[in-house]
Tab-separated table of C-alpha atoms in Angstrom:
chain	number	residue	atom	x	y	z
A	1	MET	CA	-11.583	-243.033	19.351
A	2	ILE	CA	-9.044	-240.422	18.243
A	3	ARG	CA	-8.697	-237.133	20.155
A	4	ILE	CA	-6.733	-234.356	18.447
A	5	LYS	CA	-5.650	-231.085	19.987
A	6	LEU	CA	-5.372	-228.387	17.320
A	7	GLN	CA	-3.809	-224.925	17.412
A	8	VAL	CA	-3.730	-222.492	14.478
A	9	GLU	CA	-2.090	-219.039	14.542
A	10	LEU	CA	-2.340	-216.612	11.620
A	11	GLU	CA	-0.708	-213.190	11.393
A	12	TYR	CA	-1.304	-210.416	8.861
A	13	GLN	CA	-0.377	-206.785	8.279
A	14	VAL	CA	-3.307	-204.907	6.762
A	15	GLY	CA	-2.358	-201.914	4.608
A	16	GLU	CA	-3.439	-198.344	5.152
A	17	GLY	CA	-6.843	-197.301	3.923
A	18	PRO	CA	-10.238	-198.985	4.148
A	19	GLY	CA	-8.885	-202.223	5.607
A	20	ALA	CA	-9.459	-205.699	4.194
A	21	ASP	CA	-12.006	-208.483	4.176
A	22	PHE	CA	-11.096	-212.056	5.107
A	23	VAL	CA	-12.816	-215.401	4.678
A	24	PHE	CA	-11.321	-218.178	6.816
A	25	ASN	CA	-11.806	-221.952	6.765
A	26	ILE	CA	-9.916	-222.827	9.952
A	27	HIS	CA	-12.697	-224.148	12.222
A	28	ALA	CA	-12.974	-227.906	12.667
A	29	ALA	CA	-16.071	-229.263	10.949
A	30	GLN	CA	-18.796	-230.974	12.935
A	31	THR	CA	-19.676	-234.203	11.077
A	32	GLY	CA	-21.250	-237.580	11.653
A	33	SER	CA	-18.016	-239.000	13.085
A	34	GLN	CA	-16.092	-235.861	14.052
A	35	SER	CA	-17.192	-233.765	17.020
A	36	VAL	CA	-15.813	-230.523	18.414
A	37	VAL	CA	-15.425	-230.996	22.180
A	38	ASP	CA	-14.254	-227.462	22.879
A	39	GLU	CA	-12.773	-224.574	20.955
A	40	SER	CA	-11.648	-220.975	21.337
A	41	LEU	CA	-11.018	-218.088	18.994
A	42	GLU	CA	-8.961	-214.959	19.725
A	43	ILE	CA	-8.776	-211.994	17.326
A	44	SER	CA	-6.366	-209.145	18.009
A	45	GLN	CA	-8.593	-206.437	16.544
A	46	PRO	CA	-11.972	-205.448	18.070
A	47	VAL	CA	-14.053	-206.980	15.283
A	48	THR	CA	-17.110	-209.221	15.265
A	49	PRO	CA	-16.712	-212.224	12.943
A	50	GLN	CA	-19.592	-213.904	11.136
A	51	LEU	CA	-19.590	-217.703	11.248
A	52	HIS	CA	-21.620	-219.729	8.732
A	53	THR	CA	-22.083	-223.506	8.859
A	54	ASP	CA	-22.851	-225.320	5.629
A	55	PRO	CA	-25.845	-227.557	6.422
A	56	VAL	CA	-24.670	-230.359	4.105
A	57	THR	CA	-20.900	-230.602	4.641
A	58	GLY	CA	-20.522	-229.135	8.134
A	59	THR	CA	-17.871	-226.702	6.867
A	60	ARG	CA	-17.741	-223.626	9.098
A	61	CYS	CA	-16.672	-220.489	7.264
A	62	MET	CA	-15.717	-217.306	9.137
A	63	ARG	CA	-15.846	-213.839	7.594
A	64	LEU	CA	-14.543	-210.596	9.068
A	65	HIS	CA	-13.431	-207.084	8.140
A	66	ALA	CA	-10.179	-205.848	9.647
A	67	GLY	CA	-8.791	-202.325	9.861
A	68	SER	CA	-5.273	-201.283	8.944
A	69	GLY	CA	-2.428	-202.561	11.095
A	70	PRO	CA	-1.585	-205.985	12.530
A	71	LEU	CA	-4.205	-208.730	12.653
A	72	ALA	CA	-3.639	-211.960	14.563
A	73	ILE	CA	-6.010	-214.933	14.682
A	74	ALA	CA	-5.602	-217.796	17.170
A	75	TYR	CA	-7.903	-220.804	16.953
A	76	ALA	CA	-7.665	-223.808	19.257
A	77	ALA	CA	-9.889	-226.863	19.497
A	78	THR	CA	-10.212	-230.357	20.888
A	79	ILE	CA	-11.715	-232.729	18.341
A	80	ASP	CA	-12.870	-236.323	18.798
A	81	MET	CA	-13.057	-238.644	15.787
A	82	ASP	CA	-14.835	-241.973	15.889
A	83	HIS	CA	-14.238	-243.026	12.299
A	84	HIS	CA	-16.675	-245.148	10.384
A	85	THR	CA	-14.633	-248.091	9.074
A	86	ALA	CA	-15.537	-250.639	6.435
A	87	ASP	CA	-14.074	-253.506	4.418
A	88	PRO	CA	-12.893	-251.945	1.119
A	89	ALA	CA	-13.890	-255.090	-0.786
A	90	ARG	CA	-17.535	-254.532	0.150
A	91	ILE	CA	-17.840	-250.876	-0.905
A	92	PRO	CA	-19.296	-250.347	-4.401
A	93	GLU	CA	-19.415	-247.325	-6.647
A	94	VAL	CA	-22.804	-245.646	-7.002
A	95	PRO	CA	-24.442	-245.304	-10.444
A	96	VAL	CA	-25.101	-241.704	-11.454
A	97	ARG	CA	-28.842	-242.336	-11.497
A	98	GLU	CA	-28.726	-243.282	-7.802
A	99	LEU	CA	-26.548	-240.438	-6.488
A	100	PRO	CA	-28.135	-238.216	-3.826
A	101	PRO	CA	-28.859	-234.706	-5.144
A	102	GLU	CA	-26.241	-233.107	-2.880
A	103	VAL	CA	-23.542	-235.393	-4.322
A	104	PHE	CA	-24.256	-235.023	-8.037
A	105	GLY	CA	-22.291	-231.788	-8.474
A	106	TYR	CA	-19.075	-233.551	-7.535
A	107	ILE	CA	-18.935	-235.554	-10.777
A	108	LEU	CA	-18.719	-232.378	-12.884
A	109	PRO	CA	-15.547	-230.557	-13.986
A	110	SER	CA	-14.450	-227.559	-11.911
A	111	ARG	CA	-11.832	-224.823	-12.179
A	112	TYR	CA	-8.871	-226.887	-10.983
A	113	CYS	CA	-10.215	-230.373	-11.764
A	114	GLN	CA	-10.781	-230.545	-15.536
A	115	SER	CA	-12.128	-234.078	-15.614
A	116	ASP	CA	-13.390	-233.618	-19.182
A	117	ARG	CA	-9.814	-233.109	-20.403
A	118	LEU	CA	-8.566	-236.244	-18.623
A	119	ALA	CA	-11.384	-238.588	-19.666
A	120	ASN	CA	-9.308	-240.570	-22.194
A	121	LEU	CA	-6.495	-241.068	-19.687
A	122	ALA	CA	-8.902	-242.188	-16.977
A	123	MET	CA	-10.640	-244.706	-19.215
A	124	ARG	CA	-7.330	-246.087	-20.534
A	125	GLU	CA	-5.783	-246.549	-17.099
A	126	PHE	CA	-8.782	-247.405	-14.920
A	127	GLY	CA	-11.847	-248.021	-17.093
A	128	HIS	CA	-11.373	-251.793	-17.107
A	129	LEU	CA	-11.136	-252.163	-13.307
A	130	TRP	CA	-13.844	-253.414	-10.938
A	131	GLN	CA	-16.113	-250.515	-10.055
A	132	GLY	CA	-15.693	-250.067	-6.333
A	133	TYR	CA	-13.418	-248.793	-3.583
A	134	SER	CA	-10.431	-250.660	-5.010
A	135	ARG	CA	-10.638	-248.686	-8.268
A	136	VAL	CA	-10.522	-245.399	-6.367
A	137	GLN	CA	-7.582	-246.683	-4.312
A	138	THR	CA	-5.826	-247.615	-7.557
A	139	ILE	CA	-6.329	-244.052	-8.822
A	140	CYS	CA	-4.928	-242.738	-5.539
A	141	ASP	CA	-1.877	-245.020	-5.806
A	142	TRP	CA	-1.371	-244.087	-9.478
A	143	VAL	CA	-1.271	-240.374	-8.662
A	144	ARG	CA	1.156	-240.971	-5.806
A	145	SER	CA	3.493	-242.984	-8.033
A	146	HIS	CA	3.380	-240.573	-11.006
A	147	VAL	CA	3.723	-237.240	-9.179
A	148	ALA	CA	6.679	-236.177	-7.025
A	149	PHE	CA	6.024	-234.188	-3.847
A	150	ARG	CA	8.103	-231.024	-3.856
A	151	SER	CA	7.471	-227.737	-2.066
A	152	ASN	CA	7.145	-224.469	-4.004
A	153	THR	CA	6.590	-226.182	-7.362
A	154	SER	CA	3.063	-224.929	-8.034
A	155	ASN	CA	0.978	-221.811	-7.512
A	156	SER	CA	-2.631	-220.685	-7.188
A	157	THR	CA	-3.302	-221.284	-10.898
A	158	THR	CA	-1.919	-224.847	-11.120
A	159	SER	CA	-4.628	-227.300	-12.211
A	160	ALA	CA	-4.988	-231.062	-12.433
A	161	VAL	CA	-3.939	-230.989	-16.092
A	162	ASP	CA	-0.832	-228.959	-15.206
A	163	THR	CA	0.087	-231.466	-12.504
A	164	PHE	CA	-0.370	-234.391	-14.903
A	165	VAL	CA	1.958	-232.726	-17.408
A	166	GLU	CA	4.600	-231.516	-14.940
A	167	ARG	CA	4.455	-234.566	-12.626
A	168	VAL	CA	5.356	-232.529	-9.533
A	169	GLY	CA	3.420	-230.635	-6.892
A	170	VAL	CA	2.219	-230.318	-3.302
A	171	CYS	CA	-0.719	-231.995	-1.564
A	172	ARG	CA	-3.248	-229.661	-3.210
A	173	ASP	CA	-2.009	-230.716	-6.669
A	174	PHE	CA	-2.118	-234.437	-5.851
A	175	ALA	CA	-5.710	-233.970	-4.670
A	176	HIS	CA	-6.799	-232.077	-7.784
A	177	LEU	CA	-5.402	-234.733	-10.123
A	178	MET	CA	-7.018	-237.601	-8.226
A	179	ILE	CA	-10.361	-235.773	-8.092
A	180	ALA	CA	-10.294	-235.074	-11.830
A	181	LEU	CA	-9.540	-238.717	-12.665
A	182	CYS	CA	-12.342	-239.947	-10.397
A	183	ARG	CA	-14.870	-237.536	-11.883
A	184	ALA	CA	-13.830	-238.576	-15.387
A	185	LEU	CA	-15.154	-242.033	-14.420
A	186	SER	CA	-18.359	-240.583	-12.881
A	187	ILE	CA	-17.091	-241.193	-9.348
A	188	PRO	CA	-18.009	-238.225	-7.117
A	189	ALA	CA	-14.886	-236.729	-5.556
A	190	ARG	CA	-14.204	-233.568	-3.597
A	191	ILE	CA	-11.293	-231.824	-1.909
A	192	ALA	CA	-11.011	-231.693	1.875
A	193	THR	CA	-8.627	-229.688	4.024
A	194	GLY	CA	-7.142	-230.509	7.383
A	195	THR	CA	-3.682	-230.613	8.911
A	196	ASP	CA	-0.763	-232.859	7.985
A	197	TYR	CA	-0.735	-234.939	11.179
A	198	GLY	CA	2.068	-237.498	11.044
A	199	ALA	CA	3.999	-235.834	8.214
A	200	ASP	CA	7.769	-236.301	8.037
A	201	PRO	CA	9.474	-233.320	9.771
A	202	ALA	CA	11.872	-233.223	6.812
A	203	LEU	CA	9.010	-231.779	4.755
A	204	GLY	CA	9.005	-228.665	6.935
A	205	PRO	CA	6.969	-227.306	9.824
A	206	PRO	CA	3.358	-228.509	10.317
A	207	ASP	CA	0.984	-227.173	7.710
A	208	PHE	CA	-2.538	-227.285	6.378
A	209	HIS	CA	-3.170	-230.369	4.257
A	210	ALA	CA	-5.351	-231.144	1.254
A	211	TYR	CA	-6.743	-234.619	0.632
A	212	VAL	CA	-9.633	-236.313	-1.191
A	213	GLU	CA	-13.023	-237.690	-0.253
A	214	ALA	CA	-14.763	-239.996	-2.748
A	215	TYR	CA	-18.442	-240.912	-2.521
A	216	LEU	CA	-18.823	-244.709	-2.459
A	217	GLY	CA	-21.582	-246.891	-1.048
A	218	ASP	CA	-23.566	-244.465	1.105
A	219	ARG	CA	-20.962	-241.933	2.290
A	220	TRP	CA	-17.706	-240.052	1.641
A	221	TYR	CA	-14.463	-242.006	2.205
A	222	VAL	CA	-11.018	-240.506	2.858
A	223	PHE	CA	-8.021	-240.852	0.506
A	224	ASP	CA	-4.615	-239.146	0.818
A	225	PRO	CA	-2.955	-239.217	-2.636
A	226	SER	CA	0.180	-237.346	-1.519
A	227	GLY	CA	0.750	-239.939	1.213
A	228	THR	CA	2.363	-237.363	3.490
A	229	ALA	CA	0.004	-237.623	6.472
A	230	ILE	CA	-1.760	-240.268	8.561
A	231	PRO	CA	-5.425	-240.145	7.431
A	232	MET	CA	-6.748	-241.252	10.812
A	233	GLY	CA	-5.233	-238.116	12.368
A	234	MET	CA	-6.437	-235.568	9.801
A	235	VAL	CA	-9.028	-233.212	11.294
A	236	ARG	CA	-11.498	-232.160	8.618
A	237	LEU	CA	-11.860	-228.405	8.223
A	238	ALA	CA	-13.519	-227.670	4.879
A	239	THR	CA	-14.772	-229.535	1.810
A	240	GLY	CA	-15.542	-228.304	-1.696
A	241	ARG	CA	-15.241	-228.848	-5.436
A	242	ASP	CA	-11.568	-227.828	-5.486
A	243	ALA	CA	-9.106	-225.502	-3.746
A	244	ALA	CA	-11.070	-222.403	-4.740
A	245	ASP	CA	-13.763	-223.477	-2.259
A	246	VAL	CA	-11.591	-224.433	0.697
A	247	ALA	CA	-8.624	-222.057	1.022
A	248	PHE	CA	-7.801	-221.533	4.712
A	249	ALA	CA	-7.764	-217.777	4.026
A	250	THR	CA	-9.206	-215.778	1.145
A	251	ILE	CA	-8.220	-212.115	1.310
A	252	PHE	CA	-9.745	-209.056	-0.308
A	253	GLY	CA	-7.520	-205.995	0.117
A	254	SER	CA	-3.903	-204.964	0.607
A	255	VAL	CA	-2.479	-207.474	3.085
A	256	GLN	CA	0.908	-209.009	3.868
A	257	ALA	CA	0.709	-212.491	5.360
A	258	SER	CA	3.119	-214.462	7.521
A	259	ALA	CA	3.398	-218.238	7.326
A	260	PRO	CA	0.721	-219.978	9.425
A	261	LYS	CA	1.771	-221.646	12.659
A	262	ILE	CA	0.029	-224.960	13.226
A	263	ARG	CA	0.252	-227.647	15.847
A	264	ALA	CA	-1.818	-230.824	16.004
A	265	TRP	CA	-1.178	-233.646	18.434
A	266	ALA	CA	-3.061	-236.729	19.539
A	267	VAL	CA	-4.053	-237.621	23.075
A	268	GLN	CA	-3.040	-241.140	24.100
A	269	ASP	CA	-5.174	-242.381	26.990
A	270	PRO	CA	-6.304	-246.029	26.602
A	271	ALA	CA	-8.211	-245.900	29.895
A	272	ARG	CA	-10.491	-243.251	28.373
A	273	GLY	CA	-10.575	-244.938	24.965
A	274	PHE	CA	-8.211	-242.539	23.159
A	275	GLU	CA	-5.687	-244.160	20.803
A	276	LEU	CA	-2.965	-242.725	18.600
A	277	PRO	CA	-3.782	-242.428	14.872
A	278	GLN	CA	-2.249	-245.111	12.710
A	279	HIS	CA	-2.326	-246.215	9.112
A	280	SER	CA	-5.154	-248.651	8.410
A	281	SER	CA	-6.100	-250.996	5.571
A	282	LEU	CA	-9.787	-250.335	6.290
A	283	ALA	CA	-11.807	-247.676	4.488
A	284	LEU	CA	-12.186	-244.577	6.684
A	285	SER	CA	-14.908	-241.950	6.789
A	286	THR	CA	-15.752	-239.079	9.108
A	287	ASP	CA	-19.164	-238.650	7.479
A	288	ALA	CA	-22.593	-240.018	8.240
A	289	PRO	CA	-24.598	-241.648	5.417
A	290	ALA	CA	-25.841	-239.179	2.821
A	291	GLY	CA	-29.070	-237.453	3.729
A	292	GLN	CA	-28.490	-237.338	7.487
A	293	ASP	CA	-28.387	-233.914	9.092
A	294	VAL	CA	-24.989	-232.484	10.021
A	295	PRO	CA	-24.712	-232.100	13.832
A	296	ARG	CA	-24.305	-228.604	15.183
A	297	ALA	CA	-21.098	-227.687	16.949
A	298	PRO	CA	-21.820	-227.648	20.699
A	299	VAL	CA	-19.525	-224.706	21.402
A	300	HIS	CA	-19.565	-221.418	19.494
A	301	PRO	CA	-16.186	-219.662	19.313
A	302	GLY	CA	-15.864	-216.404	21.151
A	303	HIS	CA	-13.989	-213.401	19.879
A	304	GLY	CA	-11.775	-211.014	21.742
A	305	GLY	CA	-10.617	-207.499	21.107
A	306	GLY	CA	-7.317	-206.161	22.338
A	307	ALA	CA	-4.245	-208.318	22.667
A	308	MET	CA	-4.352	-211.876	21.465
A	309	ALA	CA	-3.819	-214.470	24.137
A	310	ALA	CA	-0.148	-215.433	24.138
A	311	ARG	CA	0.506	-218.819	22.607
A	312	ARG	CA	3.760	-220.194	21.288
A	313	VAL	CA	3.907	-223.171	18.942
A	314	SER	CA	6.740	-225.665	18.560
A	315	ALA	CA	8.031	-226.639	15.117
A	316	ARG	CA	6.232	-229.980	15.087
A	317	ALA	CA	4.262	-232.043	17.536
């Protein structure tokens, strides 16, 4: 069992006038193998957020309207993950005709994952391989070896095709390219967001992290094409077709944003069954088999007006 303590602090300055609308994906998802033990939410303005849980993915999306002036959001949670693990050699791909209805959409091209434009490349490089987990892992390894990780080398319009051409990017770009190549082979793939637990401090302060989930066998399995984090320690926040669906903040209005402050650390307590995340050769999933209902989060976040509870975050756990 993995227990992660998560803290997220976001700060904005909303311009004068009618205010701004925000959509946040910062709440930990409640899934078949990931449970929210406790959580809290503090908002510096006296607003009432709306929280929606996607019944299929468990993604919890928060929407709010803020007035002009400073806006601070502080989210904290304790999350337990009891990963489903499996032998990669025993996990097959699923024929299109047998995909569950809720999975089918993830084999189609999307805004940032133009799988139709990368079909020839995918068939040339991976079409001859055994159709199973190992082929998806090979795609993951190929992306990691052909793209260099470098901060500030892409922007909100960079797509999988751009990343293939430029061969440089951040975790979001690695994920988009891997997803597009998988979909080009009719392997369902989606983007997931979390935090970069275990990342090298040389890469900068802790940050949100984008990775990939591919549908194989009877569930979604985790892949980290950028290789910058420890998958076993990545708390799942949101999932979608590509980055357009899972941005940690989507803003409508005149707003200046500060860099997010994030801290995620693992609890080590063998007597209680809590171990530190580590790299594993087994296939990992935080999902239940397709078709099972997503559990509801046991604790609903509160919201507070007035001053945000004071919380300082170190550079890296």
